[in-house]
Coordinates of C-alpha atoms in Angstrom, one line a residue:
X741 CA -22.8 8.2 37.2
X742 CA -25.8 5.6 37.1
X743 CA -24.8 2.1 35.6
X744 CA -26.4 1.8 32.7
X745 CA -24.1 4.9 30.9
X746 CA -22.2 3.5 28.4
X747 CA -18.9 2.5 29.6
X748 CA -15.5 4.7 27.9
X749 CA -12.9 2.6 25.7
X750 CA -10.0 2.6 28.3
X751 CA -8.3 5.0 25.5
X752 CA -10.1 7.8 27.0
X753 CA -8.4 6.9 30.4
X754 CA -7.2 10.3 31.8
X755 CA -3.6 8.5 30.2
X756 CA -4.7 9.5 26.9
X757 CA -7.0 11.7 27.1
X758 CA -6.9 15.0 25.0
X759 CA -4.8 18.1 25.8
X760 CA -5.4 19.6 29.2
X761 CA -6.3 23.5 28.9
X762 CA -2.7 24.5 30.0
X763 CA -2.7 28.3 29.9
X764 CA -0.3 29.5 26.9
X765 CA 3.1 30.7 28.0
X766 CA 4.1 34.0 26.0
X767 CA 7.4 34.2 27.7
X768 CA 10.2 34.1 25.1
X769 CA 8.7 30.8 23.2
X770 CA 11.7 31.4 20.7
X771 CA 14.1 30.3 22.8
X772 CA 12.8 26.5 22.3
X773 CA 13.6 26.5 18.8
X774 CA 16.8 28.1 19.3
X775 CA 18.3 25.8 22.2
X776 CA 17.5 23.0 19.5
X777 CA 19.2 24.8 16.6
X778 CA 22.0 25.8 19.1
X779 CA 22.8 22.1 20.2
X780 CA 22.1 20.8 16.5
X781 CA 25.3 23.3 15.2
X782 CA 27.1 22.2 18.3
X783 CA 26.7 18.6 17.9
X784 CA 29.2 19.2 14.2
X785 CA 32.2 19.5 17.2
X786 CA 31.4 16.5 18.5
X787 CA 33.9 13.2 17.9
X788 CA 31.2 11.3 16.3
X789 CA 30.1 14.0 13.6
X790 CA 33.4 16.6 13.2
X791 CA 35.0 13.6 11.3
X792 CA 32.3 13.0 8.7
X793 CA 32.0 16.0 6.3
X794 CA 28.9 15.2 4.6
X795 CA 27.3 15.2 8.2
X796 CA 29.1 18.4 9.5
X797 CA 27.5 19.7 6.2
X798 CA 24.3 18.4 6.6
X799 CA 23.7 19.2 10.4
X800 CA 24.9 22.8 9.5
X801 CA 22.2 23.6 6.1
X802 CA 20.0 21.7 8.5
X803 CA 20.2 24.5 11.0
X804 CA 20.6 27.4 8.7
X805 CA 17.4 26.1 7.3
X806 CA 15.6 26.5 10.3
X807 CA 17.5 29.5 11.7
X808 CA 15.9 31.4 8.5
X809 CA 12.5 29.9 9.6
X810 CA 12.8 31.3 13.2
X811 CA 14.0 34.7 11.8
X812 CA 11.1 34.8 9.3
X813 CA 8.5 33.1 12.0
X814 CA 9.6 35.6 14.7
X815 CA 9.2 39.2 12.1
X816 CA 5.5 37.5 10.9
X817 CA 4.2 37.6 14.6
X818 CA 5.8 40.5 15.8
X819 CA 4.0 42.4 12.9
X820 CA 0.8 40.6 13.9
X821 CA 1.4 41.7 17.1
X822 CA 0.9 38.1 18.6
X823 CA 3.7 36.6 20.6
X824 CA 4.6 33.5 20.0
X825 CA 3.3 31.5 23.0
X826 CA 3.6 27.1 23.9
X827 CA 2.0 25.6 26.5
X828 CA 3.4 22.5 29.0
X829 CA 1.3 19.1 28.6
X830 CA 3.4 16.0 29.8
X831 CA 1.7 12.9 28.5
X832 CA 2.4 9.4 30.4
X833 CA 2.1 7.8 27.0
X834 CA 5.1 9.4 25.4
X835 CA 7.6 9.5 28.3
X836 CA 6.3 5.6 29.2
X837 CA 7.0 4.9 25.8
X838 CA 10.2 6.6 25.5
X839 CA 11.1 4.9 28.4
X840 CA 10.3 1.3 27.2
X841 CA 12.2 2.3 23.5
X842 CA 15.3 3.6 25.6
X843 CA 15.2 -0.1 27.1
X844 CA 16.0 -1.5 24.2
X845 CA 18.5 0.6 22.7
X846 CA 20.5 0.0 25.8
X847 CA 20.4 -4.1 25.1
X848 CA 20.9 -3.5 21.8
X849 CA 24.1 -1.2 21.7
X850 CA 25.7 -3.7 24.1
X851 CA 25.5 -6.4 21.1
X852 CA 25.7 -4.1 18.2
X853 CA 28.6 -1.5 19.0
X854 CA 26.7 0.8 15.7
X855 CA 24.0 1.7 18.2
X856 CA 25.9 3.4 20.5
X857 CA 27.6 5.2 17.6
X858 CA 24.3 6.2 16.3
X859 CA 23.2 8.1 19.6
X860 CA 24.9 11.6 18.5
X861 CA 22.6 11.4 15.2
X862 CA 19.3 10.3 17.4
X863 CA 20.0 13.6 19.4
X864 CA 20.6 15.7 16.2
X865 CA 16.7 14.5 15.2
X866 CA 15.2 15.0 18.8
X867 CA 16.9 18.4 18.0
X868 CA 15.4 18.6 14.7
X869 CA 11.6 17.5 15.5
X870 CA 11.6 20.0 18.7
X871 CA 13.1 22.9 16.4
X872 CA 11.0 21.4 13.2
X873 CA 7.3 21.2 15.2
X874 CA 7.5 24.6 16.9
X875 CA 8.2 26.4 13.8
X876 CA 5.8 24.6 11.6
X877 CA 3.0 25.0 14.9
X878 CA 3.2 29.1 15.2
X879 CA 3.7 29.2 12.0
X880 CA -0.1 28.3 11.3
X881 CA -1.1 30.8 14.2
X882 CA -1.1 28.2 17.2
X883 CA 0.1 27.5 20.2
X884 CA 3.1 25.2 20.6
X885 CA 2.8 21.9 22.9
X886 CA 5.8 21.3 24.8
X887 CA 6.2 17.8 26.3
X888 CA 8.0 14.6 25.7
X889 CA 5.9 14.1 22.0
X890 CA 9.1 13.9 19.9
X891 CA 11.1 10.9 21.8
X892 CA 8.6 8.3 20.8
X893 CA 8.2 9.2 17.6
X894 CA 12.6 9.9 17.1
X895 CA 12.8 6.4 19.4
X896 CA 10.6 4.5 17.4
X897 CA 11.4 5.7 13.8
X898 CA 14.9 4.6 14.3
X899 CA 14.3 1.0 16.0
X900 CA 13.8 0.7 12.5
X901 CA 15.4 2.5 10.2
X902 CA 18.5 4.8 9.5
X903 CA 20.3 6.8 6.8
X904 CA 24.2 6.2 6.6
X905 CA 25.8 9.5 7.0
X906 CA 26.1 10.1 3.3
X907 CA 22.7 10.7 2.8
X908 CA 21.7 11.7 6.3
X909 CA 19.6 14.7 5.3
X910 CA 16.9 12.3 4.5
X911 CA 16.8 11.3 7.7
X912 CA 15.8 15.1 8.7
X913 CA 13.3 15.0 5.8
X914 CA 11.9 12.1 7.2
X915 CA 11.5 13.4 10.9
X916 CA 10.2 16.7 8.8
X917 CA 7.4 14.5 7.0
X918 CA 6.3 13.2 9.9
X919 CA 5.7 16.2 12.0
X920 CA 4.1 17.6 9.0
X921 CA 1.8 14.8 8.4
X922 CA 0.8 14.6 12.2
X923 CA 0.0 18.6 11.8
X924 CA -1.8 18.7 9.0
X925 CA -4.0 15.3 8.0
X926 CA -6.5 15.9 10.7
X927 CA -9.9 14.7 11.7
X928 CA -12.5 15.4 14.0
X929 CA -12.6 12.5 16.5
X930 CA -14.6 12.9 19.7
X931 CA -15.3 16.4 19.5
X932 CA -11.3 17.5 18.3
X933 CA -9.0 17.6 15.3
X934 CA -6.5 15.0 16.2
X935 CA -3.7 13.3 13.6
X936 CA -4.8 10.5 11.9
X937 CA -1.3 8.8 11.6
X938 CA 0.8 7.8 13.7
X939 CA 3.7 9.9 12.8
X940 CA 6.6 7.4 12.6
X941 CA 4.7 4.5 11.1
X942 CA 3.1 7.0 8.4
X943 CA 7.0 7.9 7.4
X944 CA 8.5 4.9 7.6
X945 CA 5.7 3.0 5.0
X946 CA 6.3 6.1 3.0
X947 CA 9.9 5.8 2.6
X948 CA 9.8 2.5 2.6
X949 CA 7.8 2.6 -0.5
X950 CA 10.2 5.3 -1.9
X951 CA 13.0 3.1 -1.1
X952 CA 11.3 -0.1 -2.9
X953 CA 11.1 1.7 -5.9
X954 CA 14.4 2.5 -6.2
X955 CA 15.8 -0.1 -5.5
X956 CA 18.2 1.5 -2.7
X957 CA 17.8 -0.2 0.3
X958 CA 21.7 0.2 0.7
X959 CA 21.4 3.6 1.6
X960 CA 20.0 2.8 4.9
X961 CA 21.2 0.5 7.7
X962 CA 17.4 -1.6 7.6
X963 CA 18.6 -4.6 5.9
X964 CA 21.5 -4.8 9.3
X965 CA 18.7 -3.6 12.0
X966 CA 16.9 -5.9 10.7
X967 CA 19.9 -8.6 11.4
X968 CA 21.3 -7.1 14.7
X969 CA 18.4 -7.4 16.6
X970 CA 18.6 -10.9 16.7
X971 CA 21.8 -10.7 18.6
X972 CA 21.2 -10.3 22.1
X973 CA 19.5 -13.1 23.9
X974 CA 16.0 -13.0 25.0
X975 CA 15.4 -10.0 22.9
X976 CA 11.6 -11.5 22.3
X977 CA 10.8 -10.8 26.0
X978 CA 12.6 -7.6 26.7
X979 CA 10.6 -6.1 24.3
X980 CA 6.9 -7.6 25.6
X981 CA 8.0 -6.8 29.1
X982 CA 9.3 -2.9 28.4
X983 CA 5.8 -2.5 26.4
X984 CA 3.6 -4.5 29.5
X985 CA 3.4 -0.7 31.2
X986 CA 2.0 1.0 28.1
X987 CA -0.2 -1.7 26.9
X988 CA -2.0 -2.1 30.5
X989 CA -2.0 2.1 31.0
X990 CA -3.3 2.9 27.4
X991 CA -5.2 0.0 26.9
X992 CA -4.0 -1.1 23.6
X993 CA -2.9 -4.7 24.7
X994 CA -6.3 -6.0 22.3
X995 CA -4.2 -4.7 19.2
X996 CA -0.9 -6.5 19.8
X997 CA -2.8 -9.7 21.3
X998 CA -4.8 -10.1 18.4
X999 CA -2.1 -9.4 16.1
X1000 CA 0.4 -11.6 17.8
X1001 CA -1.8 -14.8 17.6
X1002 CA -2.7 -14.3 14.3
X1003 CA 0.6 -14.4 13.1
X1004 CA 2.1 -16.9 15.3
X1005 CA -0.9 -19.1 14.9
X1006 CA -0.9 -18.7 11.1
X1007 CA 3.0 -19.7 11.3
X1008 CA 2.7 -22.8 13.8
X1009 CA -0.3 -24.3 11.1
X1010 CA 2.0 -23.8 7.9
X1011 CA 5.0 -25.2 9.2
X1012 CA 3.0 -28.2 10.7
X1013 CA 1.3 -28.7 7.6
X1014 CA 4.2 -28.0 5.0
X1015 CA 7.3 -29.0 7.2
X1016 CA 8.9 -25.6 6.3
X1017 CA 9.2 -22.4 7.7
X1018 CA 6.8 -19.3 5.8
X1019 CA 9.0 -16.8 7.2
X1020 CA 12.8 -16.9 6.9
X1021 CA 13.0 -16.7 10.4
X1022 CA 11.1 -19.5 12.1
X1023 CA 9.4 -17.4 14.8
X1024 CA 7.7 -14.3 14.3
X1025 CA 10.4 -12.0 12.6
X1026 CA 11.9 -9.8 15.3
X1027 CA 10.8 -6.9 13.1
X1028 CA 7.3 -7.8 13.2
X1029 CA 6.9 -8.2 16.7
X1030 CA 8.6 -5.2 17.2
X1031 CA 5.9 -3.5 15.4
X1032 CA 3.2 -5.4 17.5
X1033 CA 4.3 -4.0 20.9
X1034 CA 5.8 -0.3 20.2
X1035 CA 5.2 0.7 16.9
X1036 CA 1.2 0.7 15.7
X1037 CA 0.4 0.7 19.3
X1038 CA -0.3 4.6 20.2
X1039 CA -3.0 5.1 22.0
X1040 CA -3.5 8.5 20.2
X1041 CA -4.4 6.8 16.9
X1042 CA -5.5 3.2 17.9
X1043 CA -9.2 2.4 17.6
X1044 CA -11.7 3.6 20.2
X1045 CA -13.4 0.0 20.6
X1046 CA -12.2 -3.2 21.8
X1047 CA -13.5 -4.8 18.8
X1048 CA -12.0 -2.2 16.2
X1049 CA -8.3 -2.6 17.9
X1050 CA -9.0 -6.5 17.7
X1051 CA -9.8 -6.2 14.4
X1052 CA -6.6 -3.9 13.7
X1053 CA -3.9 -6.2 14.9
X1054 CA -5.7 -9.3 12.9
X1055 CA -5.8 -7.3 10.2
X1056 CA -2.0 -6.2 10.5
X1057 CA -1.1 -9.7 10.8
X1058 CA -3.1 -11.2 7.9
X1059 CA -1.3 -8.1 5.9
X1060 CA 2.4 -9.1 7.0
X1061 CA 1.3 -12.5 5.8
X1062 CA 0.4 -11.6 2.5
X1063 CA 3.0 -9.0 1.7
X1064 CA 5.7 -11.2 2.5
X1065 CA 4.4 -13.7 0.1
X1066 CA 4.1 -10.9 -2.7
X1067 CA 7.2 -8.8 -1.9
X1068 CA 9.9 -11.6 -0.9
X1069 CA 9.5 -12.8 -4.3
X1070 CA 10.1 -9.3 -5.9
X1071 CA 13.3 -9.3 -3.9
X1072 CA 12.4 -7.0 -1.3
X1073 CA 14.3 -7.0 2.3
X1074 CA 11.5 -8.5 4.7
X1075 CA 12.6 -4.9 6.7
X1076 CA 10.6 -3.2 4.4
X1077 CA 7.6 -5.7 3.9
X1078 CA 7.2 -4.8 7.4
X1079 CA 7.1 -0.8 7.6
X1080 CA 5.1 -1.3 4.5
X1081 CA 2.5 -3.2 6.2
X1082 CA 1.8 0.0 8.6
X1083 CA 1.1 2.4 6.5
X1084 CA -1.5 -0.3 4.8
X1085 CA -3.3 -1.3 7.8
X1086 CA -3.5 2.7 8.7
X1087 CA -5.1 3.7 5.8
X1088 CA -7.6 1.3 5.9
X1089 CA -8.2 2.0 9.5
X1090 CA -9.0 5.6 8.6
X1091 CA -11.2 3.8 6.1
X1092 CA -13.3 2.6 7.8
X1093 CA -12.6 3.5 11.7
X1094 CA -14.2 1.6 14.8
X1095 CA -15.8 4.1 17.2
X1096 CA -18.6 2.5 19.3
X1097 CA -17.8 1.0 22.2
X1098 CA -18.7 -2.6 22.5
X1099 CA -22.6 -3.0 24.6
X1100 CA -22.9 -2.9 28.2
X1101 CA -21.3 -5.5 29.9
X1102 CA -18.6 -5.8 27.4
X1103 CA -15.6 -5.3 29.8
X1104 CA -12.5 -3.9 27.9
X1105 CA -10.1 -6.7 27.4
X1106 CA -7.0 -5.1 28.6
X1107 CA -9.1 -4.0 31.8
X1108 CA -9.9 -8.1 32.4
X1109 CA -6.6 -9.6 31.6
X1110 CA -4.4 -9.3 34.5
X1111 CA -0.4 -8.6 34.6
X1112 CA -0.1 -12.4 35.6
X1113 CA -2.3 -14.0 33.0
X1114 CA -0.5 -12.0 30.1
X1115 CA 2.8 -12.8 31.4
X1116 CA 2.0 -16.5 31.7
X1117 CA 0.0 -16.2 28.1
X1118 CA 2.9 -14.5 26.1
X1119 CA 6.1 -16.1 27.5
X1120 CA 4.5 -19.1 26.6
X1121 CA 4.2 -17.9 23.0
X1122 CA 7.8 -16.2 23.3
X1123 CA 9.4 -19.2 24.7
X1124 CA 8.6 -21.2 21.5
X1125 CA 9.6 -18.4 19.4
X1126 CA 13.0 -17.8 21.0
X1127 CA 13.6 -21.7 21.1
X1128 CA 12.9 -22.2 17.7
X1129 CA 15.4 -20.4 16.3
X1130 CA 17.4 -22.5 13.8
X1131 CA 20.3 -24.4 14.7
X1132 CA 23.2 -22.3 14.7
X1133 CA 21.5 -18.9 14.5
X1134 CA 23.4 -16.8 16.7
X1135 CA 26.8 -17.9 15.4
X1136 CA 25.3 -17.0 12.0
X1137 CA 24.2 -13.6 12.6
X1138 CA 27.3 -12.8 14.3
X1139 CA 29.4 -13.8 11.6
X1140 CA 27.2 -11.2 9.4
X1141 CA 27.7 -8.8 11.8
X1142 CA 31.6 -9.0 11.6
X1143 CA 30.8 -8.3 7.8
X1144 CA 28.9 -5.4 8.4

């Protein structure tokens, strides 16, 4: 190709590049819903689940729910005589991403014994979202995609946020408005309908919202993810390293860059000017920077241009900034200010999206940063925030987490 053709955003990297044109599979396609329904009813036996009615209940309607889908979905296609068919596609972006969530569930548990308790009810909604997305695929005539898709979206979702087991069905409906959402709010972007959202931060703003309103944050465990994450050691850099491989392979590192000096800039200037700290936490709230490196990150909905996914995470930034301001005064957990701020930035982003690519001889900035010069950048920034946690901290969140 001559030189002067317009260089690709590295999001078009064969990485993240659409679907490949698998040939369908019209084998029995049925059976992937019913494995997942299968091991959702079986999960009700296990240790974890068989002791809490409400979740033996809820994992059973769940099932019976979808069971009656299948049955319905399977008579509508035999009728039209057309099979219902999926198709294999792989994606490095969701098993790299899985990959790098899974990372840190593993530290985590081992400082927050709920985490390893809460694995049983992760499976249940990989279950679900499998079950849920081929259903709700065939039935609108199409041909289901079966990959890795659901683990990021199940991994990421609950880095943040959980249900307690008394109102665990609105976990399901969560995982079920996402899928929906990512099926049907469409547009046309370089020549295919793609989502718009990305699935888990579009569901978490909107519950979050829901959740804000009425006032019941303590039917979910976010206020104490929000706490326990601070627990292990060094959790600041386990996260940038486990999200180095996607950041460099989808070429999204320009969002979380931009948005991570904002903030941290923004923080360093008003605690040097005011002698206090603007967030309750000194550094970057572990929440927040969790966001920055797993969460608004996929490559599938990020800007196409260098300069629209630098102007994303400055504009994420500047909106955790405000909202804190405007919610922590209303009372709201700083959890929430945060999921919140997602769905804001994302909607403005479909706004007003960034689609050129930036002139000739505008090298994309993940492309010219190397592994070693990030490294060196960020664990300068995450040494300071790690080090400047107040005196006393991690005796302090222990102590909360014996009370929860």
């Amino acid at each position: 190709m001559a030189r002067t053709a317009s260089r690709r955003p590295r999001s078009a990297s064969p990485a993240a590049a659409a679907p490949s044109a698998a040939p369908a599979i019209r084998g029995p396609a049925w059976l992937i819903p019913l494995t997942a329904l299968a091991g959702l009813s079986g999960l009700t036996l296990s240790p974890a689940i068989a002791g809490q009615p409400h979740l033996v209940r809820a994992f059973l309607a769940t099932a019976a729910i979808l069971a009656a889908w299948l049955a319905l979905t399977a008579l509508l296609a035999h009728r039209r005589h057309a099979p219902l068919a999926f198709r294999l596609d792989l994606r490095p972006q969701h098993y790299v991403q899985a990959c790098a969530h899974l990372s840190i569930y593993a530290y985590w548990a081992s400082y927050w014994g709920e985490v390893g308790r809460a694995a049983p009810l992760i499976l249940a909604q990989l279950l679900f979202a499998y079950a849920f997305d081929a259903l709700l695929t065939w039935s609108r005539g199409e041909v289901y995609t079966l990959g890795f898709g659901p683990f990021p979206i199940i991994f990421s979702t609950n880095l943040f946020l959980w249900f307690r087991p008394d109102w665990f069905e609105l976990q399901f409906l969560m995982v079920a408005v996402g899928f929906a959402a990512k099926a049907l709010i469409r547009w046309t972007r370089d020549g295919r309908r793609v989502h718009i959202f990305n699935p888990s931060s579009f569901t978490l703003s909107l519950f979050s919202v829901a959740l804000i309103l009425a006032g019941r944050s303590d039917i979910t465990w976010g206020p104490q993810i929000a706490v326990t994450q601070l627990l292990p050691p060094h959790m600041y850099l386990l996260i940038f390293l486990v999200a180095l491989p996607g950041q460099f392979l989808f070429g999204v590192a320009a969002m979380t860059l931009a948005a991570v000096a904002t903030t941290f800039a923004f923080t360093l200037t008003y605690s040097t000017v005011t002698g206090a700290h603007y967030f309750i936490e000194p550094s970057i709230p572990i929440a927040v920077f969790l966001g920055m490196h797993l969460l608004f990150t996929d490559p599938s909905t990020a800007p196409r241009s260098e300069l629209g996914r630098i102007v994303f995470g400055v504009l994420y930034a500047v909106s955790v900034i405000l909202l804190f301001s405007l919610l922590q005064r209303a009372g709201v957990n700083f959890l929430f200010v945060c999921l919140l701020v997602i769905g804001v930035v994302t909607w403005r982003r479909t706004r007003h999206p960034e689609r050129k690519p930036l002139p000739d001889g505008g090298e994309n900035l993940a492309a010219t940063i190397s592994p070693q010069t990030a490294m060196e950048q960020f664990n300068e920034a995450v040494a300071l925030m790690e080090n400047s946690k107040y005196d006393g901290a991690a005796e302090k969140f222990r102590e909360l987490e014996q009370a929860i």
